[in-house]
Amino acid sequence: GQNIDQPTEMTATEGAIVQINCTYQTSGFNGLFWYQQHAGEAPTFLSYNVLDGLEEKGRFSSFLSRSKGYSYLLLKELQMKDSASYLCAVRDSNYQLIWGAGTKLIIKP
Amino acid sequence: ETGVTQTPRHLVMGMTNKKSLKCEQHLGHNAMYWYKQSAKKPLELMFVYNFKEQTENNSVPSRFSPECPNSSHLFLHLHTLQPEDSALYLCASSPHGAGEVGEQYFGPGTRLTVT
């Protein structure tokens, strides 16, 4: 079967750095996405990786290793507004998105 | 108005009611999706439309019936629902074509409660 694993919840301190991991087993691979979802709101697109390596976008970076079936989202200089759920999703060989259950990130002052 | 809009934002319905959820996208995308989001569970893809044609139906019960009259509008018709159908229903759209990343843009969702 297809599976995406990510931690259920993480806590970090304002101003610090946090890394949210995602591992996947899917039928084929056509890209990995990270989305942010604030409570009561819609998910919003953060990043996309299709080749191995690091993609940087301001305070957020996303890393991919296809051979290991592994990705992480790195958030730097954490702000209170970064408190949200972070969803990892992989596009499989049928171009369907397989979603993880999300990681709830709690930022403390 | 821009982006993806959904109405209503909240809906309470009895198990014998019939209601419809509406989604509209103003992004010029040609793929639209219905998802179900339950607490602490992954997003569940329900239906996919590409260029108004349904391309995926992930074993969704027949009490959910989609309709896509054009590439900007998507409906989800509901009838004789069960309490376990209570969830957040999200609509999304994405560009579809060679060279596109295909990231999805989501509407705010309809919070559905079945009593």
XYZ file of C-alpha atoms in Angstrom:
224
model
C 0.000 0.000 0.000
C 0.932 3.664 -0.174
C 1.957 5.443 2.968
C 3.193 8.824 4.138
C 4.578 9.142 7.676
C 5.198 12.350 9.561
C 5.208 13.150 13.298
C 1.833 14.026 14.747
C 2.970 17.013 16.754
C 6.123 19.048 17.412
C 6.901 21.951 19.712
C 9.548 24.618 19.131
C 10.545 28.002 20.500
C 10.099 31.360 18.801
C 13.281 32.346 16.965
C 14.579 28.780 16.793
C 14.851 26.260 13.934
C 12.660 23.194 13.488
C 12.836 20.273 11.058
C 9.697 18.324 10.153
C 10.404 14.928 8.607
C 8.350 12.986 6.109
C 8.959 9.443 4.862
C 7.004 7.855 2.071
C 6.346 4.573 0.304
C 4.372 5.121 -2.880
C 3.720 3.515 -6.250
C 6.080 5.679 -8.254
C 7.181 9.233 -7.591
C 6.366 12.439 -9.449
C 7.166 15.077 -6.891
C 6.716 15.902 -3.220
C 4.772 18.852 -1.856
C 4.612 20.633 1.486
C 1.536 22.596 2.504
C 0.798 24.741 5.536
C -2.644 24.707 7.147
C -3.614 27.092 9.924
C -6.433 25.936 12.179
C -9.796 26.457 10.503
C -8.229 27.506 7.213
C -7.395 25.971 3.845
C -4.024 24.349 3.143
C -1.643 26.643 1.257
C 1.229 25.500 -0.963
C 4.719 25.938 0.474
C 7.206 23.982 -1.613
C 7.781 21.365 -4.289
C 10.697 18.947 -4.736
C 11.099 16.553 -7.632
C 14.900 16.196 -7.731
C 17.191 15.337 -4.814
C 18.512 18.233 -2.845
C 17.508 21.338 -1.008
C 15.055 23.990 -2.197
C 15.193 27.248 -0.269
C 12.427 29.830 -0.059
C 13.123 32.521 2.476
C 12.801 31.129 6.005
C 11.523 27.797 4.675
C 13.595 25.074 2.980
C 12.609 21.615 1.798
C 14.921 18.666 1.205
C 14.360 15.480 -0.785
C 16.158 12.146 -1.020
C 14.342 9.879 -3.468
C 16.560 6.871 -2.769
C 15.637 7.054 0.927
C 11.989 8.001 0.406
C 12.587 10.944 2.698
C 11.946 14.655 2.852
C 12.111 17.350 5.477
C 10.779 20.862 5.837
C 13.127 23.237 7.670
C 11.711 26.369 9.251
C 14.172 29.005 10.471
C 13.716 32.055 12.719
C 10.404 30.704 13.904
C 7.576 33.164 14.422
C 4.350 32.681 16.360
C 2.424 32.798 13.074
C 4.239 29.603 11.997
C 2.031 27.672 14.436
C 0.063 25.483 12.028
C -0.156 21.981 10.639
C 2.326 21.037 7.926
C 1.174 18.485 5.358
C 3.480 16.335 3.258
C 2.079 14.924 -0.002
C 3.622 12.761 -2.717
C 2.425 12.534 -6.302
C 2.461 8.907 -7.404
C 2.817 7.244 -10.804
C -0.868 7.937 -11.542
C -0.317 11.629 -10.751
C -2.510 11.316 -7.675
C -1.481 13.090 -4.475
C -1.014 10.819 -1.465
C -1.250 12.863 1.742
C 0.252 12.490 5.178
C -1.903 13.197 8.229
C 0.032 16.387 8.961
C 2.353 17.590 11.708
C 0.921 20.093 14.153
C 3.657 22.591 15.004
C 3.277 24.522 18.251
C 5.491 27.586 18.719
C 6.133 28.786 22.260
C 7.407 32.256 23.196
C -12.949 37.856 -6.506
C -9.831 35.750 -6.782
C -8.746 32.279 -5.730
C -11.039 29.408 -4.815
C -14.340 30.075 -3.060
C -16.711 27.633 -1.407
C -20.253 27.977 -0.139
C -21.679 27.449 2.335
C -18.897 27.682 4.916
C -20.924 25.751 7.491
C -23.765 23.283 6.982
C -25.821 21.251 9.421
C -28.112 18.692 7.860
C -30.225 15.759 8.890
C -29.698 12.313 7.458
C -32.746 12.611 5.205
C -31.879 16.039 3.767
C -30.516 16.865 0.343
C -28.020 19.694 0.032
C -25.296 20.854 -2.344
C -21.832 22.286 -1.811
C -20.530 24.781 -4.342
C -16.971 25.573 -5.397
C -15.795 28.247 -7.806
C -12.252 28.983 -8.952
C -11.098 32.212 -10.555
C -7.572 31.050 -11.408
C -8.080 29.727 -14.932
C -7.205 26.202 -13.827
C -8.514 23.160 -15.618
C -8.374 20.554 -12.850
C -10.661 20.589 -9.806
C -10.870 18.310 -6.797
C -13.104 17.428 -3.863
C -11.421 16.301 -0.636
C -12.735 15.155 2.734
C -10.702 16.175 5.788
C -11.388 14.487 9.121
C -9.546 15.266 12.336
C -6.058 13.755 12.539
C -6.493 11.868 9.257
C -4.864 12.445 5.876
C -6.796 14.337 3.269
C -9.025 11.897 1.381
C -9.369 12.549 -2.328
C -12.981 12.040 -3.397
C -13.282 13.243 -6.995
C -11.059 14.739 -9.692
C -12.153 16.597 -12.805
C -9.818 17.499 -15.680
C -11.279 19.752 -18.351
C -14.761 19.075 -16.903
C -14.356 15.301 -17.248
C -14.305 13.133 -14.152
C -11.022 11.217 -14.076
C -10.995 9.788 -10.554
C -13.630 8.486 -8.185
C -11.920 6.964 -5.199
C -14.639 4.516 -4.174
C -16.836 7.256 -2.798
C -20.333 6.201 -1.651
C -23.133 7.092 -4.053
C -24.683 9.425 -1.474
C -22.031 11.891 -2.698
C -22.599 13.000 -6.286
C -20.286 15.482 -8.041
C -21.144 17.802 -10.886
C -18.797 19.929 -12.979
C -20.764 22.082 -15.440
C -17.671 24.011 -16.586
C -13.994 24.310 -15.688
C -14.671 27.055 -13.118
C -17.475 25.450 -11.111
C -17.758 22.254 -9.113
C -20.639 20.975 -7.016
C -20.990 18.166 -4.514
C -24.565 16.971 -4.102
C -25.341 15.295 -0.801
C -28.244 13.027 0.122
C -29.066 10.559 2.904
C -25.735 11.174 4.598
C -24.508 9.400 7.720
C -23.114 10.976 10.909
C -19.634 9.683 9.966
C -19.771 11.942 6.901
C -19.367 14.944 9.199
C -16.061 16.549 8.204
C -14.477 19.493 6.435
C -15.006 19.284 2.669
C -12.325 21.040 0.700
C -12.346 22.006 -2.937
C -9.089 22.602 -4.804
C -7.954 23.497 -8.289
C -4.657 23.207 -10.116
C -3.120 23.998 -13.468
C -2.665 20.920 -15.613
C -0.247 20.681 -18.460
C 3.313 20.023 -19.562
C 5.833 21.921 -17.472
C 3.354 22.726 -14.700
C 4.254 21.881 -11.109
C 0.555 21.302 -10.557
C 0.329 22.623 -7.018
C -3.204 22.711 -5.709
C -5.010 25.808 -4.493
C -7.629 25.156 -1.859
C -10.855 26.848 -0.948
C -11.704 27.583 2.703
C -13.848 24.465 2.998
C -17.371 23.643 4.115
C -17.689 22.368 7.677
C -20.440 19.739 7.416
C -22.271 18.297 10.412
C -24.731 15.454 9.879
C -27.214 15.003 12.722
